[in-house]
PDB file of C-alpha atoms in Angstrom:
ATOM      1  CA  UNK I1171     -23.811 -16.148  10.980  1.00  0.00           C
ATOM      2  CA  UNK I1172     -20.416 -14.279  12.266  1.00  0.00           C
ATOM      3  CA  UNK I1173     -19.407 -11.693   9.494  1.00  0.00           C
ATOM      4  CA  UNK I1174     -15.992 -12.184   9.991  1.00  0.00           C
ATOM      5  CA  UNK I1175     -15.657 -15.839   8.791  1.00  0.00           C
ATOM      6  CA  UNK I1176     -18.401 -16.018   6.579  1.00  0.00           C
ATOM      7  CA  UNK I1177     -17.378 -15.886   2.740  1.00  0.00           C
ATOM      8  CA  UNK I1178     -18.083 -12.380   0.967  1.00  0.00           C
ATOM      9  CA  UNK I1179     -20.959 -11.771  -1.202  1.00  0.00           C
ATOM     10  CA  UNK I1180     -19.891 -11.281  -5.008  1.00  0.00           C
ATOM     11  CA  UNK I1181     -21.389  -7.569  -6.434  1.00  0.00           C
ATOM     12  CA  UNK I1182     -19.385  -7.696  -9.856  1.00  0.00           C
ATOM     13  CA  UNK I1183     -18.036  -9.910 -11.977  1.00  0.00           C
ATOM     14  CA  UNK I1184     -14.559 -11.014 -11.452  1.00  0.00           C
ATOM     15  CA  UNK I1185     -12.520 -10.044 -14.463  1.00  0.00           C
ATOM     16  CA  UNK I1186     -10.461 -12.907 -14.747  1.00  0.00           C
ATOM     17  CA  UNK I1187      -8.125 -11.353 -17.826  1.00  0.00           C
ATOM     18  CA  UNK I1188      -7.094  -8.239 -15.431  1.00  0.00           C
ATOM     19  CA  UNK I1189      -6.994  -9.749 -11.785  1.00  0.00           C
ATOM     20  CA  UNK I1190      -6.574 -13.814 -12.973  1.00  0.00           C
ATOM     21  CA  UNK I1191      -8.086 -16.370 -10.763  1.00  0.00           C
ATOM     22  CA  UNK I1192      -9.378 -15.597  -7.634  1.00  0.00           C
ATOM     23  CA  UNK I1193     -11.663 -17.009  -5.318  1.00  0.00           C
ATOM     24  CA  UNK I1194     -13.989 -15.262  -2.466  1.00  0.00           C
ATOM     25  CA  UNK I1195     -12.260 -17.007   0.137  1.00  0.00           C
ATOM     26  CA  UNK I1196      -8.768 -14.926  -0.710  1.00  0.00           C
ATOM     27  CA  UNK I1197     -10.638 -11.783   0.234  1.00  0.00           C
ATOM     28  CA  UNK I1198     -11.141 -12.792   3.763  1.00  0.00           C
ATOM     29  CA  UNK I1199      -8.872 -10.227   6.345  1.00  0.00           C
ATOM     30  CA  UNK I1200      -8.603 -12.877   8.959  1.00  0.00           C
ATOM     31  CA  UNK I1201      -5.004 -12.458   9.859  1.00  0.00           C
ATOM     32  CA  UNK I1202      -2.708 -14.277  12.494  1.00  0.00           C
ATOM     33  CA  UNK I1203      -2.267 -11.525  15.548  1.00  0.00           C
ATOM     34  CA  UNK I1204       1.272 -11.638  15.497  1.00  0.00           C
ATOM     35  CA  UNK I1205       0.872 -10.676  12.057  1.00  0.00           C
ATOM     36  CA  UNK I1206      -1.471  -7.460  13.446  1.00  0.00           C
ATOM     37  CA  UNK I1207       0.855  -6.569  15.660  1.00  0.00           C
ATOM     38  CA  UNK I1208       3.521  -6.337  12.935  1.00  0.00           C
ATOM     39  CA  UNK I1209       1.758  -4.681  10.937  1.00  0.00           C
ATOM     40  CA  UNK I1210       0.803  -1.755  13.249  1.00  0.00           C
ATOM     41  CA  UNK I1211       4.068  -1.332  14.276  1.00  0.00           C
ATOM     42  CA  UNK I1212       5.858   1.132  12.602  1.00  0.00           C
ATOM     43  CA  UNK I1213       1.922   3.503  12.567  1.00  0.00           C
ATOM     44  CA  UNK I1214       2.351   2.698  16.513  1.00  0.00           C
ATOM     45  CA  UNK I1215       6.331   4.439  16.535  1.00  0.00           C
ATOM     46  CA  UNK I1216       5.444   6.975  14.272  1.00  0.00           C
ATOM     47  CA  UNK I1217       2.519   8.431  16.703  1.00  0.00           C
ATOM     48  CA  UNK I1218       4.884   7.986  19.987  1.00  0.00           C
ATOM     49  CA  UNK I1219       7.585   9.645  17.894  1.00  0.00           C
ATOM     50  CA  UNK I1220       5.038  12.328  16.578  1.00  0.00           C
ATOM     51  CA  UNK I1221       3.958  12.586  21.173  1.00  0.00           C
ATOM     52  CA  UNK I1222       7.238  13.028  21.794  1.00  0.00           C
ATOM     53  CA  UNK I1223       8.156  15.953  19.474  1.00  0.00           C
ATOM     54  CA  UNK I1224       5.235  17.298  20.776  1.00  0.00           C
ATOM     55  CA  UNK I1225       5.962  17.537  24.211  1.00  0.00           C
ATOM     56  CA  UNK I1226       9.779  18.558  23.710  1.00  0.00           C
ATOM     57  CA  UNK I1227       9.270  20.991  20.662  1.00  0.00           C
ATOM     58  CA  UNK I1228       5.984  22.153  20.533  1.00  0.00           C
ATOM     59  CA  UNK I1229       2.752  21.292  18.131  1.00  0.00           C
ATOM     60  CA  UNK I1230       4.930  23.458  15.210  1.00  0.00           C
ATOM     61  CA  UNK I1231       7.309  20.515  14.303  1.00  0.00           C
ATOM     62  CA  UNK I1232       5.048  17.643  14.126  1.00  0.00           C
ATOM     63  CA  UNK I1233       2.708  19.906  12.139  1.00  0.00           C
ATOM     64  CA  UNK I1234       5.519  20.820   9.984  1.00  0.00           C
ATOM     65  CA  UNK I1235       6.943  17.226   9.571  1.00  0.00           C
ATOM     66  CA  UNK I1236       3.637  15.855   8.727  1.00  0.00           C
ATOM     67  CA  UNK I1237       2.646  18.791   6.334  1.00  0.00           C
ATOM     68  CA  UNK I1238       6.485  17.725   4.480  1.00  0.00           C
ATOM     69  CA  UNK I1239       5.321  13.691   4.560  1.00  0.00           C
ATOM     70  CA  UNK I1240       2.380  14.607   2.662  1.00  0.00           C
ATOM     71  CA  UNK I1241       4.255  16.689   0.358  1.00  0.00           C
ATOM     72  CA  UNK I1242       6.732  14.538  -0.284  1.00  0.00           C
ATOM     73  CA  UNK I1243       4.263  11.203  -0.042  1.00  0.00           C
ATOM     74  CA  UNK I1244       2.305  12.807  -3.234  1.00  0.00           C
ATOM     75  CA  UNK I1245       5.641  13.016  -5.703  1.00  0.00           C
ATOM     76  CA  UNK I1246       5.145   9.472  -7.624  1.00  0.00           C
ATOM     77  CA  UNK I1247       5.652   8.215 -11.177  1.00  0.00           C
ATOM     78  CA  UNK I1248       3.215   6.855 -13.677  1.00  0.00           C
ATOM     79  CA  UNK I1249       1.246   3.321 -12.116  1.00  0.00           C
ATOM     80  CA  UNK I1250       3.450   0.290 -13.108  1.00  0.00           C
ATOM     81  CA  UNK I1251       6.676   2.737 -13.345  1.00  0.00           C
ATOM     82  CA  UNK I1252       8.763   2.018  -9.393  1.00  0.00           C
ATOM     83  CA  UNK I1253       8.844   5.581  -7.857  1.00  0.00           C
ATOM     84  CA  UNK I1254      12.196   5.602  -5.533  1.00  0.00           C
ATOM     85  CA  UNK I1255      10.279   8.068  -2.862  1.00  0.00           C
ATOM     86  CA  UNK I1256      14.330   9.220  -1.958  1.00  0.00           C
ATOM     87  CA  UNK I1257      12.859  12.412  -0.287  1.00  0.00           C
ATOM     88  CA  UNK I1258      10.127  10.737   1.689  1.00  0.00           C
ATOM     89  CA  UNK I1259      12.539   8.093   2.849  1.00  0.00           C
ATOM     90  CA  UNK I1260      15.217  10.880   4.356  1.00  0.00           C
ATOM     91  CA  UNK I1261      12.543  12.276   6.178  1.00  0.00           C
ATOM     92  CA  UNK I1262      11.083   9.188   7.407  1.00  0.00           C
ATOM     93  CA  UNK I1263      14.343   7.908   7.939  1.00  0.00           C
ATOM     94  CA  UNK I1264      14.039   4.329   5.954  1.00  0.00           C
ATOM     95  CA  UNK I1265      17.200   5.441   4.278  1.00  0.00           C
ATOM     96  CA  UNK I1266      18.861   3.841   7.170  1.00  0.00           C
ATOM     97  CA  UNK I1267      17.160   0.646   7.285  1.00  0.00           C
ATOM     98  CA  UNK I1268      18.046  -2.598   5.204  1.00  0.00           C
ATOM     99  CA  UNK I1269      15.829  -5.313   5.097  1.00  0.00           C
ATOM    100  CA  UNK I1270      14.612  -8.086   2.545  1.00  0.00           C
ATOM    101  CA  UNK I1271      12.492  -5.491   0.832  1.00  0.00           C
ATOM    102  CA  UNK I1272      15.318  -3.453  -0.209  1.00  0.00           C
ATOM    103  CA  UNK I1273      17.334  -6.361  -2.034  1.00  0.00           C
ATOM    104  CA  UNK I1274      14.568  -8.668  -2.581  1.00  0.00           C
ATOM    105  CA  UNK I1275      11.480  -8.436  -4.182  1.00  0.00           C
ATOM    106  CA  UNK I1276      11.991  -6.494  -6.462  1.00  0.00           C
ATOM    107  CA  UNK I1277       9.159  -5.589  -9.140  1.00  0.00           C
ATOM    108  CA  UNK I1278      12.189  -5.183 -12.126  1.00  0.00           C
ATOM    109  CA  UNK I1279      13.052  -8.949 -11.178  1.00  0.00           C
ATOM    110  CA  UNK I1280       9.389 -10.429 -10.696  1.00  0.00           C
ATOM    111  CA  UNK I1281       8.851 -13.135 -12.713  1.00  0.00           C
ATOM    112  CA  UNK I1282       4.794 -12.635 -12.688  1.00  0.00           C
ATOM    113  CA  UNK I1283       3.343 -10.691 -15.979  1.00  0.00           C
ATOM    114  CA  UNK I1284       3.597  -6.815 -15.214  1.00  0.00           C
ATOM    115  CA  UNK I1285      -0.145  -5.359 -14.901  1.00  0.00           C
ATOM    116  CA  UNK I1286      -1.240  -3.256 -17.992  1.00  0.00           C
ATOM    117  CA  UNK I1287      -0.567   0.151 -17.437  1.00  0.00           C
ATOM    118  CA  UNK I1288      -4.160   1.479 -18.733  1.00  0.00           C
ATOM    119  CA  UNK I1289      -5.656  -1.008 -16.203  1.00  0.00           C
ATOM    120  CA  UNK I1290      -3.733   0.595 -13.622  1.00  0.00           C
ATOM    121  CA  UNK I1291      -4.063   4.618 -14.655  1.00  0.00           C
ATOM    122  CA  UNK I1292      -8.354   3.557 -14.464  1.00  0.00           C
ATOM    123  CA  UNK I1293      -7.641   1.918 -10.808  1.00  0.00           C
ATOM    124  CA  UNK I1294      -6.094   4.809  -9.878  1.00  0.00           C
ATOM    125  CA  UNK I1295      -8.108   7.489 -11.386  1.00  0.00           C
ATOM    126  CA  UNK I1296     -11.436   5.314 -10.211  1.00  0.00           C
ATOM    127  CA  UNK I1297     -12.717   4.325 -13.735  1.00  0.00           C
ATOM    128  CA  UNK I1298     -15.435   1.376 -14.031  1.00  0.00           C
ATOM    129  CA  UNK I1299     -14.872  -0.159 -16.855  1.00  0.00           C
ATOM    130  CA  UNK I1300     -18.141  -2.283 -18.209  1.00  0.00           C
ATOM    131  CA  UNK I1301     -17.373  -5.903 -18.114  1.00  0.00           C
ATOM    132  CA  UNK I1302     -17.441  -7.553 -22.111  1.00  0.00           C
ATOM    133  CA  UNK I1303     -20.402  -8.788 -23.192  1.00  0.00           C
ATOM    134  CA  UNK I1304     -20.523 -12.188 -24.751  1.00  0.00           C
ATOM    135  CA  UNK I1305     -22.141 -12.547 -27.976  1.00  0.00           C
ATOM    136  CA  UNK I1306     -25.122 -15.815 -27.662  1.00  0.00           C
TER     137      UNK I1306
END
């Protein structure tokens, strides 16, 4: 059987109250190639860019630039609170760029349920949390 169309197998329960419904089938990573390729993109720049400095400049400046990303990448707000990420995005230069994301989409005008903060605080710090047992 190919492993990359066959369905996943299930190791823990699905918690339906945190995550809703969901089925194996939406956990697939087939994607379209165009989609791939749009994806990778902006990773693809970002290493010619990072080539290029490093012929012209020296290893110092990408080294330095990449040391400040990290920096700046780490600065964040509680999970569920939007971090703006105003210093990352002047160095990265996305300060310039205005696409759907930046007027649309928004998590302050999503109409879906916000996720409960506690739920996301265990996510992030990598918490199991035992699934409820049910009384027979």
């Amino acid at each position: 059987m190919d492993d990359s169309t066959s369905l996943p197998m299930l190791t823990v329960p699905h918690d339906v109250f945190r995550h809703g419904l969901g089925t194996l089938k939406d956990d697939i990573g087939q994607q379209h190639v165009v989609e791939a390729i749009q994806k990778n993109y902006p990773r693809q720049q970002e290493q010619i860019r990072q080539e290029t400095m490093r012929s012209v400049y020296g290893s110092a400046l990408p080294a330095r630039m990449a040391l400040e990303r990290q920096i700046l990448g780490r600065v964040q707000r509680l999970p569920g609170i939007e971090s703006s990420r105003l210093g990352l995005d002047s160095l990265t230069g996305k300060l310039d760029e205005f696409d759907f994301d930046t007027y649309l989409n928004r998590p302050t005008e999503s109409e879906a349920i916000p996720t409960d903060m506690h739920s996301l605080m265990e996510a992030q710090l990598n918490l199991q949390t035992k699934p409820a047992s049910r009384g027979i």
